[in-house]
Short mmCIF file of C-alpha atoms in Angstrom, two decimals:
data_model
loop_
_atom_site.label_atom_id
_atom_site.label_comp_id
_atom_site.label_asym_id
_atom_site.label_seq_id
_atom_site.Cartn_x
_atom_site.Cartn_y
_atom_site.Cartn_z
CA UNK A 130 16.68 -43.51 -138.54
CA UNK A 131 14.96 -46.46 -136.86
CA UNK A 132 11.78 -47.96 -138.20
CA UNK A 133 8.83 -47.53 -135.79
CA UNK A 134 8.69 -51.29 -135.10
CA UNK A 135 12.38 -51.45 -134.15
CA UNK A 136 12.07 -48.27 -132.08
CA UNK A 137 9.20 -49.86 -130.13
CA UNK A 138 11.13 -53.09 -129.66
CA UNK A 139 14.16 -51.24 -128.28
CA UNK A 140 12.35 -48.77 -126.01
CA UNK A 141 9.58 -50.80 -124.38
CA UNK A 142 10.86 -52.30 -121.09
CA UNK A 143 7.72 -53.71 -119.49
CA UNK A 144 7.35 -57.37 -118.54
CA UNK A 145 7.12 -59.68 -121.54
CA UNK A 146 8.82 -57.28 -123.96
CA UNK A 147 12.16 -58.21 -125.57
CA UNK A 148 14.10 -55.36 -123.91
CA UNK A 149 12.24 -55.82 -120.66
CA UNK A 150 13.29 -59.47 -120.54
CA UNK A 151 16.89 -58.56 -121.38
CA UNK A 152 17.14 -55.74 -118.81
CA UNK A 153 15.64 -57.91 -116.04
CA UNK A 154 18.83 -60.02 -116.13
CA UNK A 155 20.84 -57.21 -114.49
CA UNK A 156 21.05 -55.67 -111.02
CA UNK A 157 20.01 -52.05 -110.47
CA UNK A 158 20.55 -49.73 -107.51
CA UNK A 159 17.07 -48.90 -106.21
CA UNK A 160 17.69 -47.26 -102.80
CA UNK A 161 20.33 -46.23 -100.32
CA UNK A 162 20.72 -48.40 -97.24
CA UNK A 163 20.25 -45.34 -95.02
CA UNK A 164 16.81 -44.71 -96.56
CA UNK A 165 15.58 -48.04 -95.24
CA UNK A 166 17.27 -47.42 -91.89
CA UNK A 167 15.17 -44.27 -91.53
CA UNK A 168 11.91 -45.92 -92.67
CA UNK A 169 11.78 -49.67 -93.40
CA UNK A 170 9.52 -49.53 -96.50
CA UNK A 171 10.08 -47.61 -99.71
CA UNK A 172 8.18 -47.42 -102.97
CA UNK A 173 10.49 -47.86 -105.95
CA UNK A 174 9.88 -47.86 -109.69
CA UNK A 175 12.06 -50.05 -111.88
CA UNK A 176 11.63 -50.87 -115.56
CA UNK A 177 8.08 -49.55 -115.55
CA UNK A 178 6.97 -51.54 -112.50
CA UNK A 179 5.98 -50.15 -109.10
CA UNK A 180 7.54 -52.17 -106.28
CA UNK A 181 7.66 -52.13 -102.48
CA UNK A 182 11.15 -52.54 -101.04
CA UNK A 183 11.55 -53.25 -97.33
CA UNK A 184 14.16 -54.05 -94.72
CA UNK A 185 13.45 -56.87 -92.28
CA UNK A 186 14.03 -56.16 -88.56
CA UNK A 187 16.85 -58.73 -88.31
CA UNK A 188 18.44 -57.45 -91.53
CA UNK A 189 17.99 -58.53 -95.10
CA UNK A 190 15.75 -57.01 -97.71
CA UNK A 191 12.63 -57.95 -99.61
CA UNK A 192 10.97 -56.63 -102.74
CA UNK A 193 7.60 -57.34 -104.33
CA UNK A 194 4.96 -55.69 -106.47
CA UNK A 195 3.67 -52.54 -104.79
CA UNK A 196 0.01 -53.55 -104.86
CA UNK A 197 -1.30 -56.42 -102.75
CA UNK A 198 -2.83 -59.01 -105.10
CA UNK A 199 -5.84 -59.37 -102.78
CA UNK A 200 -7.38 -55.88 -102.76
CA UNK A 201 -4.69 -53.84 -104.53
CA UNK A 202 -3.80 -51.94 -101.35
CA UNK A 203 -0.35 -50.35 -101.38
CA UNK A 204 2.20 -52.52 -99.60
CA UNK A 205 4.14 -49.32 -98.85
CA UNK A 206 1.65 -48.84 -96.00
CA UNK A 207 2.15 -52.41 -94.75
CA UNK A 208 3.75 -53.61 -91.54
CA UNK A 209 7.26 -55.06 -91.55
CA UNK A 210 7.51 -58.25 -89.48
CA UNK A 211 10.29 -60.79 -88.92
CA UNK A 212 8.75 -63.11 -91.52
CA UNK A 213 8.07 -60.46 -94.15
CA UNK A 214 5.73 -57.63 -95.09
CA UNK A 215 2.11 -57.74 -93.94
CA UNK A 216 -0.55 -55.90 -95.94
CA UNK A 217 -2.15 -53.15 -93.90
CA UNK A 218 -5.58 -53.80 -95.39
CA UNK A 219 -6.40 -57.47 -94.74
CA UNK A 220 -3.19 -58.71 -93.17
CA UNK A 221 -1.82 -61.01 -95.85
CA UNK A 222 1.86 -61.72 -95.17
CA UNK A 223 4.43 -61.84 -97.98
CA UNK A 224 8.02 -63.07 -97.70
CA UNK A 225 11.07 -61.39 -99.25
CA UNK A 226 10.38 -62.98 -102.64
CA UNK A 227 6.77 -61.78 -102.77
CA UNK A 228 5.24 -65.18 -101.97
CA UNK A 229 2.14 -65.06 -99.76
CA UNK A 230 2.84 -66.92 -96.51
CA UNK A 231 -0.24 -66.13 -94.40
CA UNK A 232 -3.86 -65.23 -95.05
CA UNK A 233 -5.36 -64.86 -91.55
CA UNK A 234 -9.01 -64.37 -92.47
CA UNK A 235 -9.01 -67.25 -94.95
CA UNK A 236 -7.48 -69.68 -92.46
CA UNK A 237 -9.82 -68.50 -89.67
CA UNK A 238 -12.84 -68.93 -91.94
CA UNK A 239 -11.75 -72.45 -92.89
CA UNK A 240 -11.32 -73.35 -89.22
CA UNK A 241 -14.74 -71.87 -88.36
CA UNK A 242 -16.31 -73.96 -91.11
CA UNK A 243 -14.59 -77.10 -89.84
CA UNK A 244 -12.73 -77.68 -93.10
CA UNK A 245 -10.00 -80.28 -92.86
CA UNK A 246 -7.75 -78.46 -95.30
CA UNK A 247 -7.53 -74.71 -94.60
CA UNK A 248 -5.25 -74.38 -97.64
CA UNK A 249 -8.30 -74.79 -99.91
CA UNK A 250 -8.69 -71.02 -100.04
CA UNK A 251 -11.19 -70.85 -102.87
CA UNK A 252 -13.74 -73.01 -101.08
CA UNK A 253 -13.11 -71.33 -97.72
CA UNK A 254 -13.50 -67.82 -99.09
CA UNK A 255 -16.83 -68.63 -100.74
CA UNK A 256 -18.19 -70.28 -97.62
CA UNK A 257 -16.90 -67.48 -95.41
CA UNK A 258 -18.80 -64.98 -97.54
CA UNK A 259 -21.98 -67.01 -97.03
CA UNK A 260 -21.59 -66.80 -93.24
CA UNK A 261 -22.16 -63.05 -93.23
CA UNK A 262 -25.76 -62.25 -92.30
CA UNK A 263 -26.48 -58.61 -93.20
CA UNK A 264 -29.67 -58.61 -91.12
CA UNK A 265 -27.79 -59.67 -87.96
CA UNK A 266 -25.36 -56.80 -88.49
CA UNK A 267 -28.14 -54.22 -88.10
#
């Protein structure tokens, strides 16, 4: 019989666990090709993680965490574009590796503020929030 500590070490497969790190070195079948031909985005669960798998229009596949890091919206309801998967909530675009490639509102806010470097997202987002006048919206 296994000791509880060894049992935990061998059965936990989440990120950062010994077995999780070992099992992430291997390939796993996660979907049939025909599934993504019928609908280009599919939610998959692998090693305790929820992921969004999608097929690009020109072929090729991408996979990333299921929840958008911006507002935690499900990427399963995103829009597949040639460059990647765009979040349906605020429009952030992610490439096939899960890297964010476009943040339309952040760049537009930086341009509206006249910032030289629209990549400085932290400063642009704070200033963009200050532009909103709740009284003018009434």
